[in-house]
Short mmCIF file of C-alpha atoms and ligand atoms in Angstrom, two decimals:
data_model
loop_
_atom_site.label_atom_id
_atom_site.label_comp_id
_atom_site.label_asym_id
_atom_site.label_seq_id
_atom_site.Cartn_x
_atom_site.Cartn_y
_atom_site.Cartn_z
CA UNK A 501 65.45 55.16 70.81
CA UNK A 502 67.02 57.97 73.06
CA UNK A 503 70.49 58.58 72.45
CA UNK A 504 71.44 60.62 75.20
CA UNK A 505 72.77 58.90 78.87
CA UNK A 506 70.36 61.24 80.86
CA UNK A 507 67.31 59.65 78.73
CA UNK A 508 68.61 55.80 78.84
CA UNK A 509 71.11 56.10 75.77
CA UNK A 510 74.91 54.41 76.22
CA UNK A 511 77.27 56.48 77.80
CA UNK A 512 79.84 57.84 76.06
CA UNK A 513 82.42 57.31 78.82
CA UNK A 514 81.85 53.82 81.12
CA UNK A 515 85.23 54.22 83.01
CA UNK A 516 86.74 56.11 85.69
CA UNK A 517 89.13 59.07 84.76
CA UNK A 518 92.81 58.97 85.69
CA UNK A 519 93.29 60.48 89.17
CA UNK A 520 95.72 63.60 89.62
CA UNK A 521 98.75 62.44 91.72
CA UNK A 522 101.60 64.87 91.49
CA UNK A 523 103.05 63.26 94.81
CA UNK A 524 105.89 60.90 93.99
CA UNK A 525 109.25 59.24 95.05
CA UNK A 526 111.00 62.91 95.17
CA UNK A 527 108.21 64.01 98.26
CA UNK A 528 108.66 60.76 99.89
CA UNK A 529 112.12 60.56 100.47
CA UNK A 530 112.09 64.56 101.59
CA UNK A 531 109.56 63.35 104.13
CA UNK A 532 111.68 60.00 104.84
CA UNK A 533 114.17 62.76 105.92
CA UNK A 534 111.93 64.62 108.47
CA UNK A 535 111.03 61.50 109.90
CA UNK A 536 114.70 60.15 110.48
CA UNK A 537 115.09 63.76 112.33
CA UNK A 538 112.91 62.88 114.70
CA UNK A 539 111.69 67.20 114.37
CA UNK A 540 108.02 67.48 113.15
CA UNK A 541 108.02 70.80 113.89
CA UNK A 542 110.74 73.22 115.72
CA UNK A 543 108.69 76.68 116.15
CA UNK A 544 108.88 78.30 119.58
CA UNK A 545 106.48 80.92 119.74
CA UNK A 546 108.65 83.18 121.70
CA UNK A 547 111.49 85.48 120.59
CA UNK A 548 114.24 82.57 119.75
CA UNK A 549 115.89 81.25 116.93
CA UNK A 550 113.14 78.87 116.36
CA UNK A 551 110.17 81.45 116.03
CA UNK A 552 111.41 81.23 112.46
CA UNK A 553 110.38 77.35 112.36
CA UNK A 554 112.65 74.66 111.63
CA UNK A 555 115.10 73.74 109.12
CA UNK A 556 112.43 72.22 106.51
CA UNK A 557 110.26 75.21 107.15
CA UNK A 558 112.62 77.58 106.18
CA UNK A 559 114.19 76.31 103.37
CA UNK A 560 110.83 75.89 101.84
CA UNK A 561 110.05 79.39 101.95
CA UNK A 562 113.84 80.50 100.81
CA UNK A 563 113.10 78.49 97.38
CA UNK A 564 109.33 79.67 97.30
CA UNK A 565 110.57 83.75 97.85
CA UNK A 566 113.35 82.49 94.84
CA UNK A 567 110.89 81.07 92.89
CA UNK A 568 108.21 83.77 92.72
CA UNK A 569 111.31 85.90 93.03
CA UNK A 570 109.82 87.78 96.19
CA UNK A 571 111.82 89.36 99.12
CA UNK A 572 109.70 87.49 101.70
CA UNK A 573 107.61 83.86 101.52
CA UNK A 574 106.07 83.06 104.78
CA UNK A 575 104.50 79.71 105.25
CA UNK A 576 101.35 79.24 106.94
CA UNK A 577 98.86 76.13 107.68
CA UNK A 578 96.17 77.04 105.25
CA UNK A 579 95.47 80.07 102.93
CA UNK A 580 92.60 80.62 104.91
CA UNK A 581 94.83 81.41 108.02
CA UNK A 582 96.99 83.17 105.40
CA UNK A 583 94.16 85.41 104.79
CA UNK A 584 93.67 86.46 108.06
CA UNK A 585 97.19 87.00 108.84
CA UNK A 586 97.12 89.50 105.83
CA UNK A 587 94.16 91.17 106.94
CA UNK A 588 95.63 91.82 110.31
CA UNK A 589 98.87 92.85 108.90
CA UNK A 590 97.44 95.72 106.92
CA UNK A 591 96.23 97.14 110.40
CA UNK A 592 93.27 96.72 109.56
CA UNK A 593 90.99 98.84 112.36
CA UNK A 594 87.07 97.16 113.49
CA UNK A 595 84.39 98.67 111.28
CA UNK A 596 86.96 99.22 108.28
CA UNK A 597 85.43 98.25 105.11
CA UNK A 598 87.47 95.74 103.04
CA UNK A 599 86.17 94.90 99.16
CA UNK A 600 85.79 91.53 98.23
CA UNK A 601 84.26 89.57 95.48
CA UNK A 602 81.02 87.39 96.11
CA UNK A 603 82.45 84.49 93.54
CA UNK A 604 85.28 82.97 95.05
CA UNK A 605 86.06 80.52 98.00
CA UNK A 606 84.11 81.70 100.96
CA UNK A 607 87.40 82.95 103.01
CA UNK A 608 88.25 85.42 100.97
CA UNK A 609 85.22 87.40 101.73
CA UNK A 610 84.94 86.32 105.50
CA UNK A 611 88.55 86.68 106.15
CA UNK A 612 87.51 90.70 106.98
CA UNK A 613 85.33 89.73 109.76
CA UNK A 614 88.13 88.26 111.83
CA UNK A 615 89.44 91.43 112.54
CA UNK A 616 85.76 92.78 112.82
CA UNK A 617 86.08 94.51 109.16
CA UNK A 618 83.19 95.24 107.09
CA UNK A 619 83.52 93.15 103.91
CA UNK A 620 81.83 95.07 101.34
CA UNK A 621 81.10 92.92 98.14
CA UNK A 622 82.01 94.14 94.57
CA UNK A 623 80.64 92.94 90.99
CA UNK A 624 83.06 90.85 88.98
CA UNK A 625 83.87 90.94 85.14
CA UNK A 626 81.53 89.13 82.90
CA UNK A 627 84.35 87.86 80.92
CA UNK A 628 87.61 87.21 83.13
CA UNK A 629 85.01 86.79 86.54
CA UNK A 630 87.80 88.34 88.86
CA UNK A 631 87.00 91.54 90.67
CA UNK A 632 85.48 94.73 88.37
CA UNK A 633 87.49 98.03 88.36
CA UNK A 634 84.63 100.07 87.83
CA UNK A 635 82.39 98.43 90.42
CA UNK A 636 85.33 98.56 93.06
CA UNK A 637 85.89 102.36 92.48
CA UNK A 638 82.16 102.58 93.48
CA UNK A 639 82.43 100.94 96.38
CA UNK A 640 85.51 103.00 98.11
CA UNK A 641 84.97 105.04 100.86
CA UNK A 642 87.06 106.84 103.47
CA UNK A 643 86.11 103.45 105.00
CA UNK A 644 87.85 101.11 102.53
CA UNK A 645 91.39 100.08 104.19
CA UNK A 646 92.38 97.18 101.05
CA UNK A 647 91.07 95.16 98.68
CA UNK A 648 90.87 91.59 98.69
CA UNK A 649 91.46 90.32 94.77
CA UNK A 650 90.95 87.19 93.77
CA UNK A 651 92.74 85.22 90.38
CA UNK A 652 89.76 83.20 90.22
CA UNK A 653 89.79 79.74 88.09
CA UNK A 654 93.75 80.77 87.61
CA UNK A 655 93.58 84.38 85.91
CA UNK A 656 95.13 86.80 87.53
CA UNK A 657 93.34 89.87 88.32
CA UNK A 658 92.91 93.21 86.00
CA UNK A 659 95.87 95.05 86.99
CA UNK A 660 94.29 98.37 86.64
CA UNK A 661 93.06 97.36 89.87
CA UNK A 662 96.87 98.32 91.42
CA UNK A 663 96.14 102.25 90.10
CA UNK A 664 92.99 102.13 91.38
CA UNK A 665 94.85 101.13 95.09
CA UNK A 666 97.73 104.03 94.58
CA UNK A 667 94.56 106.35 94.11
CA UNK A 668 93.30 106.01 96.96
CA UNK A 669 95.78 104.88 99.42
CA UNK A 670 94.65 101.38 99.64
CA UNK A 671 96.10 97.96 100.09
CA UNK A 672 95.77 94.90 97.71
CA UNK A 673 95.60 91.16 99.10
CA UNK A 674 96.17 89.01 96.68
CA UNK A 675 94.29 85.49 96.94
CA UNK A 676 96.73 83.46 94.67
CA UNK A 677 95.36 80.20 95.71
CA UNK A 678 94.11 79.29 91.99
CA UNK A 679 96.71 81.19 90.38
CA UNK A 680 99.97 79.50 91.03
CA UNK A 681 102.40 80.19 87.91
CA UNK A 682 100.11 82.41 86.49
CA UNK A 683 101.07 85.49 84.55
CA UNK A 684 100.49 89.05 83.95
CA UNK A 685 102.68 91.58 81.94
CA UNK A 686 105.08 88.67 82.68
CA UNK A 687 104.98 89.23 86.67
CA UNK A 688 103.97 86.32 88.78
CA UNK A 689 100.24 86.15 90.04
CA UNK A 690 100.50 86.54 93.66
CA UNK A 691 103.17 88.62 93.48
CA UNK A 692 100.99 91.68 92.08
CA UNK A 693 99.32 92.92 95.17
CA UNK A 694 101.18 93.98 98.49
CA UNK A 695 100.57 90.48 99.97
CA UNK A 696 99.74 87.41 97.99
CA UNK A 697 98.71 84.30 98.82
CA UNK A 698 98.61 80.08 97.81
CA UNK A 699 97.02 77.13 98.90
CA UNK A 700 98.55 73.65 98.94
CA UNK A 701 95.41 72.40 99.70
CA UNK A 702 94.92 69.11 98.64
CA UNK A 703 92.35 70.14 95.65
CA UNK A 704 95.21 72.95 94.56
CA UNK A 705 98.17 72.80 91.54
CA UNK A 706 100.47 71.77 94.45
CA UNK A 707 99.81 70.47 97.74
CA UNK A 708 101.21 69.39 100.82
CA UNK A 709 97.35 68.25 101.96
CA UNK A 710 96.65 70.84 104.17
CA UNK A 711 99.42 74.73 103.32
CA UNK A 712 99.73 78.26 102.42
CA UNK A 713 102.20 80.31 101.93
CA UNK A 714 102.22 84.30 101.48
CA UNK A 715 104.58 86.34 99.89
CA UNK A 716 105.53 90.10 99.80
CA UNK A 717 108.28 92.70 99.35
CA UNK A 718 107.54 94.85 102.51
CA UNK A 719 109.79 93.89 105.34
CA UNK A 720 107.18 95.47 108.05
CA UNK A 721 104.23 93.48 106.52
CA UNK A 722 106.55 90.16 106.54
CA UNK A 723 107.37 90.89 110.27
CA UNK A 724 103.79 91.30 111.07
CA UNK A 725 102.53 88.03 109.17
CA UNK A 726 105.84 86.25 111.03
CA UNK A 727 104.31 87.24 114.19
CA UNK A 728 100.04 86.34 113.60
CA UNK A 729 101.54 83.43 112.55
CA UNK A 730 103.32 82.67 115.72
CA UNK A 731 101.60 84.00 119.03
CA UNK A 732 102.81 87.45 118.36
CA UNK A 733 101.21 88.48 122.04
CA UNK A 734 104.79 86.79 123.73
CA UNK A 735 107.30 87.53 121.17
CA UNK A 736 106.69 91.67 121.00
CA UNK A 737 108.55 92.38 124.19
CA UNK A 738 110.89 90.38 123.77
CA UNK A 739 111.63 91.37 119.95
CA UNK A 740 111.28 94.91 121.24
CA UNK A 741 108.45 95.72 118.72
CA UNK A 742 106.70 99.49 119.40
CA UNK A 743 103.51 98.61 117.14
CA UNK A 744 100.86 96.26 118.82
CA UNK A 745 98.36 96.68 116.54
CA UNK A 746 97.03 93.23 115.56
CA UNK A 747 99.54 91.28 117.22
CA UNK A 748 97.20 88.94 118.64
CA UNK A 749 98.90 86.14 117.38
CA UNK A 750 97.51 82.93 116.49
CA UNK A 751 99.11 79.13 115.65
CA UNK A 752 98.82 78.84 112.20
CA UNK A 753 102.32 77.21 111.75
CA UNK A 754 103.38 74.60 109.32
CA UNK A 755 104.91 71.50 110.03
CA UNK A 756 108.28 70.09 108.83
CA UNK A 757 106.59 67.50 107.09
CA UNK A 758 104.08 69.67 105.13
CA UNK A 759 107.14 71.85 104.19
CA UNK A 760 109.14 69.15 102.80
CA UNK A 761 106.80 67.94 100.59
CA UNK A 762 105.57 71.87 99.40
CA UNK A 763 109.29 72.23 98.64
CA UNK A 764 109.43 68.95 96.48
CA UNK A 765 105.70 70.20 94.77
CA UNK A 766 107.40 73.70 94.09
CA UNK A 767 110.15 72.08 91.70
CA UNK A 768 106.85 70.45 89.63
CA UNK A 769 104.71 73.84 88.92
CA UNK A 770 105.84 74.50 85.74
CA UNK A 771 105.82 71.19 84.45
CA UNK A 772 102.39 70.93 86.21
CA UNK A 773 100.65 74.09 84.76
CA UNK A 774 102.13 73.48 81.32
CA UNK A 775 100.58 69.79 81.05
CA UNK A 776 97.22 71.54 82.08
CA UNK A 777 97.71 74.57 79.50
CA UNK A 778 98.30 71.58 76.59
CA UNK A 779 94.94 70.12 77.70
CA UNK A 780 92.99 73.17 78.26
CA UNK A 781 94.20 74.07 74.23
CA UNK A 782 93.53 70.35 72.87
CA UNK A 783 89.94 70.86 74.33
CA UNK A 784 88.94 74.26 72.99
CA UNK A 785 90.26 73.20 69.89
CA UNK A 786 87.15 70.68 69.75
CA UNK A 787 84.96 72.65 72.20
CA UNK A 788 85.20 76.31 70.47
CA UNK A 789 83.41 74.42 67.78
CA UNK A 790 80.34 73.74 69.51
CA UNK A 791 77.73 77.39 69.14
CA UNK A 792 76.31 77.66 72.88
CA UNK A 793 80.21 77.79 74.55
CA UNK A 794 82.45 80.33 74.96
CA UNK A 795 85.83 79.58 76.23
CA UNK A 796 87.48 81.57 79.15
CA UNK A 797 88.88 84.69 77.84
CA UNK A 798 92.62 85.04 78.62
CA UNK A 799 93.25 88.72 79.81
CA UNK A 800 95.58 90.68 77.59
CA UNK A 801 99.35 90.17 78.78
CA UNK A 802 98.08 87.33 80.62
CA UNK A 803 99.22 83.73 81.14
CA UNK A 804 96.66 81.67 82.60
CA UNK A 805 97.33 78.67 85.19
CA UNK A 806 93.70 76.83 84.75
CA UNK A 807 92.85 75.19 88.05
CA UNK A 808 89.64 74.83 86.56
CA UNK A 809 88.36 74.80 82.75
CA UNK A 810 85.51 77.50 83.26
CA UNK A 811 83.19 78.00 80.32
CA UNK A 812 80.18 80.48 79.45
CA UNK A 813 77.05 78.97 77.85
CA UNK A 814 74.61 80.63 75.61
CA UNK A 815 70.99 79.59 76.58
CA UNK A 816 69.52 81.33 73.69
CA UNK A 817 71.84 79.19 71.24
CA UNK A 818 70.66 75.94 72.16
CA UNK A 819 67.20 76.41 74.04
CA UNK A 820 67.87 74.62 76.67
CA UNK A 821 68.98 75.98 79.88
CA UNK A 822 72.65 75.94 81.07
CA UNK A 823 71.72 73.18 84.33
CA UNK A 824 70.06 70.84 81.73
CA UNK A 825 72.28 70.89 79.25
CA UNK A 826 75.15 70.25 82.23
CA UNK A 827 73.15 67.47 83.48
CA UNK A 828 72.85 65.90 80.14
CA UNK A 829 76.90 66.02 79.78
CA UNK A 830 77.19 64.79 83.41
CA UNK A 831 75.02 61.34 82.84
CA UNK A 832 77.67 60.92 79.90
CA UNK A 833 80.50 61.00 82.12
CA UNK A 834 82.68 59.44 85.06
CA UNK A 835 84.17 60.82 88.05
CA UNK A 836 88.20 61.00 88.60
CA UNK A 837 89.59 58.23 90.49
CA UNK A 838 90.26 59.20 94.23
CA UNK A 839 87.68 61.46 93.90
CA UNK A 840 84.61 59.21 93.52
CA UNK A 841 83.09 60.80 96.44
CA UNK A 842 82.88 64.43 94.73
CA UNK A 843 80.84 62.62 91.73
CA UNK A 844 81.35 63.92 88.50
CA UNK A 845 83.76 67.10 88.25
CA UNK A 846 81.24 69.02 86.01
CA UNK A 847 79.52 71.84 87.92
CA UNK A 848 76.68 74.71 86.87
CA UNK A 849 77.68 77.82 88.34
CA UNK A 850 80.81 77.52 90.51
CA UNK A 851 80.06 78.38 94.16
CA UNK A 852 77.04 80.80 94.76
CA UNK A 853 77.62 84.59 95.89
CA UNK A 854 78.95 84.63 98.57
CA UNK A 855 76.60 87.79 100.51
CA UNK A 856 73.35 84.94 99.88
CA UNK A 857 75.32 83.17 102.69
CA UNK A 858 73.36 83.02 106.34
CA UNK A 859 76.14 84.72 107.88
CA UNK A 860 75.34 88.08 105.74
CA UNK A 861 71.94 87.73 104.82
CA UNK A 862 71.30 87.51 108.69
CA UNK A 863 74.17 89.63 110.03
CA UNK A 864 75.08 87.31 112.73
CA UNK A 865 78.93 86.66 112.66
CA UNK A 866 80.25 87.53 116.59
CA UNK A 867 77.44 87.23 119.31
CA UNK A 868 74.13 87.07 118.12
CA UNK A 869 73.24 91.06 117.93
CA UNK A 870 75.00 91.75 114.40
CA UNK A 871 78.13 92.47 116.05
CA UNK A 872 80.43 94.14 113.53
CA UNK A 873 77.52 95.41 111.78
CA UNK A 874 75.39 97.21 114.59
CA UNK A 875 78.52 99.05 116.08
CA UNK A 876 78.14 100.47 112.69
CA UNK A 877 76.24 103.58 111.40
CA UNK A 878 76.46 102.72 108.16
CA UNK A 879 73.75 100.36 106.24
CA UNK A 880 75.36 97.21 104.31
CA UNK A 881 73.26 95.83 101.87
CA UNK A 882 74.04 92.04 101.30
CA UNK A 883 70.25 91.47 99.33
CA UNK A 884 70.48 89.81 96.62
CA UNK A 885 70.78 91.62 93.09
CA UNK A 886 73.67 93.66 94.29
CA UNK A 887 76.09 91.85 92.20
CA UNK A 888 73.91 90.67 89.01
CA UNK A 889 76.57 89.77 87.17
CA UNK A 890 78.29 87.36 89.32
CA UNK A 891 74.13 86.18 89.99
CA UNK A 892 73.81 86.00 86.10
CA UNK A 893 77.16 83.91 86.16
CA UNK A 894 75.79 81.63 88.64
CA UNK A 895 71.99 80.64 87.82
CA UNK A 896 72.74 80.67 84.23
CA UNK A 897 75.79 81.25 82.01
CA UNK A 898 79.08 79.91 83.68
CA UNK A 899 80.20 76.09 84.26
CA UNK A 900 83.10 74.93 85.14
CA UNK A 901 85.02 71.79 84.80
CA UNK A 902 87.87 69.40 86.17
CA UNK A 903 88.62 66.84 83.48
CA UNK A 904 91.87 69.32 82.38
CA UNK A 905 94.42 68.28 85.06
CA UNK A 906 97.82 66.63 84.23
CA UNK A 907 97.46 62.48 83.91
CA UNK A 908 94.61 63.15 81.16
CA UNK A 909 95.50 61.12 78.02
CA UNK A 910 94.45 62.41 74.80
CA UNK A 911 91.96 59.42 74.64
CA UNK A 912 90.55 60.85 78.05
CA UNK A 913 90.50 64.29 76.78
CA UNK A 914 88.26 63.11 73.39
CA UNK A 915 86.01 61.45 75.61
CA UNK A 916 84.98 64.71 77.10
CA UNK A 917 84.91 66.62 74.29
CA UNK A 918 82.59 63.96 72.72
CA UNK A 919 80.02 64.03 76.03
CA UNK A 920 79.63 67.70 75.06
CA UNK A 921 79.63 67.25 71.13
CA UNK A 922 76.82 64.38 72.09
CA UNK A 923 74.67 66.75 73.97
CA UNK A 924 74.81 69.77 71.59
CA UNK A 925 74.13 66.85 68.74
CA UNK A 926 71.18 65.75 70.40
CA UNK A 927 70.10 68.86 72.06
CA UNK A 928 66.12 68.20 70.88
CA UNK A 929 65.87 65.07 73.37
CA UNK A 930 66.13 67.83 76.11
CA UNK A 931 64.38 70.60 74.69
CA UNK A 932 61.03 71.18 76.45
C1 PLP B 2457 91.20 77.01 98.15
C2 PLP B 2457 91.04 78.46 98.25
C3 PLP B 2457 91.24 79.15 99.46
C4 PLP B 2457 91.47 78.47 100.77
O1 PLP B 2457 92.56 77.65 100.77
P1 PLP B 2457 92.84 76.71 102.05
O2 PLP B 2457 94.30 76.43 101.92
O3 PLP B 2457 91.99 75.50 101.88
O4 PLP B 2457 92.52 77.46 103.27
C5 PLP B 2457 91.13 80.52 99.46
N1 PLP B 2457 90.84 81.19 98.34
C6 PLP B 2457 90.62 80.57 97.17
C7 PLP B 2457 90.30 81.39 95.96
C8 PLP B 2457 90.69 79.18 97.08
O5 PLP B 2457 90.45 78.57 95.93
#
């Protein structure tokens, strides 16, 4: 008789897990507020008083600048918008190359592109899977204007990376978006580079459903982010601003409502990330145990923020390769309630690299004639094998998983760590 789920065993787990809901009373009566006010949203977007947003807006991003204790917090209406603000405030010029890694959410590598920038993809660290300092330094050129870093899975990025920038004159965008609370050398992630970034995404720490915010301590950046937020073509006269660069300015504003409820979520975040920490430790306690896994690797002087649980396996340990194994864990397992749809939260390989997408294999981003890339006289080289550590990371040795978020009871937790002891148990049911 087959033991195993995937083979027509029992599963170990026959139930739904709890759903993540960090909403609550204290967002609803914020947004109860907005609502008696009549004001969903009070930006002008011309030189006024109100280009600034309204009252809910701005309060938000006095407690987020407090919180992260930055000079400036800027809220926009997604991090993807606030990673093309960034890349426009940097004055970033067409046909400038800006490093990115390939293992991350696709906009952090395409944000480039919207100012017709060259992103040019670096390897990432087999361990920590942010952005390699070696592998950047190779890829700088008289080209390179910053680099997009990423605190992937909630780790900040290796802060050597900030020398590296001095060197050579370069910026640092900091995608914070799965790095709230984070730590390094006791400095906030997202607060590391010269403009950082967060999501309050729904699928984020915090969220407001749809949100970003960016943060810095450079007054000129902050005015140019305040204006590609807010049609920045009408309000330069007007402001009397010398600089045009960039300041095509775009809506990306955020609403009074969406602000209300980010300010509520801010006030959780530590409570939040700490409930996650205490799972993430109760599982690795049990998990460490088991040969073929390695747990995530916390940089030294780092404090991670785990907005997922990402773990390496060891093919040659068990025989059985990493999708497989995964599979077998999966058909022991339930999805999280409210998020039925996404199946269960265990994945092989986060998201694939990013330069295997159509967009750079075939060149084709504005027009249809390779426009950045043929204005170009420089060759870009998007093939795959250029990053094989991130492709090692991806077909074989990394998997990631969700069941770590606060609302997890112990008795939730054990049942996850017993899908994997199950598997590793009765690893010769799946061996070929
Ligand atoms: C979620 C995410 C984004 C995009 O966030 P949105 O707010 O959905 O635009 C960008 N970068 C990373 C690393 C992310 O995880």
């Amino acid at each position: 008789m087959p033991k195993l789920a995937i083979n027509g065993g029992n599963k170990v787990r026959s139930t739904k897990f709890p759903a993540y809901k960090p909403i609550g009373k204290e967002e609803f009566d914020r947004v109860r507020e907005v609502f008696e006010s009549n004001i969903f949203s009070r930006f002008l977007g011309c030189w006024h008083e109100d280009f600034f947003g309204g009252p809910q807006v701005r309060e938000m991003e006095k407690a987020w600048a407090e919180f992260f204790g930055t000079k400036h917090a800027i809220s926009v209406n997604s991090a993807t918008s606030a990673l093309y603000c960034a890349v426009g405030a940097i004055d970033t010029e067409p046909l400038d190359e800006i490093i990115v890694s390939p293992y991350t959410m696709s906009a952090s590598a395409v944000a480039p592109l919207i100012y017709n920038a060259i992103p040019v993809f670096a390897e990432v660290e087999p361990d920590c899977f942010c952005l390699d300092v070696k592998s950047i330094e190779e890829k700088i050129t008289d080209k390179t204007r910053a680099i997009i870093v990423v605190d992937i899975f909630g780790q900040p990025y290796n802060p050597q990376i900030n020398d590296l920038a001095q060197k050579y004159n370069i910026k640092i965008i900091e995608d914070c978006a799965q790095a709230p609370y984070a730590k390094q050398d006791g400095k906030f992630a997202g607060t590391i580079g010269d403009i950082g970034l967060y999501s309050l995404n729904y699928h984020k720490h915090i969220h407001s459903g749809e949100g970003g915010v960016l943060v810095t301590n450079d007054d000129e950046l902050a005015n140019k982010l305040r204006l590609i937020r807010n049609h920045a073509e009408s309000v330069v006269e007007a402001k009397s601003e010398t600089d045009f660069v960039n300041m095509i300015g775009f809506n990306y504003r955020m609403t009074e409502i969406e602000a209300a409820i980010a300010h509520e979520q801010l006030k959780k975040l530590p409570e939040l990330i700490n409930e996650r920490r205490k799972n993430v430790n109760y599982l690795e306690n049990e998990l460490s145990k088991i040969p073929c896994l390695t747990m995530p690797k916390v940089r030294q002087g780092a404090e991670h923020a785990y907005y997922v649980h990402s773990i390496l396996f060891d093919e040659k340990v068990v025989g059985v390769h990493r999708n497989k194994f995964i599979d077998a864990v999966k058909a022991e397992l339930m999805p999280i309630e409210l998020r039925e749809t996404e199946g269960i939260k265990v994945s092989g390989g986060y998201c694939r690299p990013l330069y295997l997408l159509p967009m750079f294999q075939q060149k084709i981003a504005y027009g249809k004639n390779s426009y950045p890339w043929s204005a170009s006289d420089r060759k870009y080289d998007y093939s795959k094998g250029i990053c094989p550590v991130v492709e090692d990371l991806y077909y074989n040795k990394l998997f990631i998983h969700e069941y770590i978020r606060p609302g997890m009871k112990k008795s939730d937790l054990d049942d996850v760590i017993a899908a994997f002891t199950k598997v590793w148990e009765n690893k010769d049911e799946i061996r070929d």
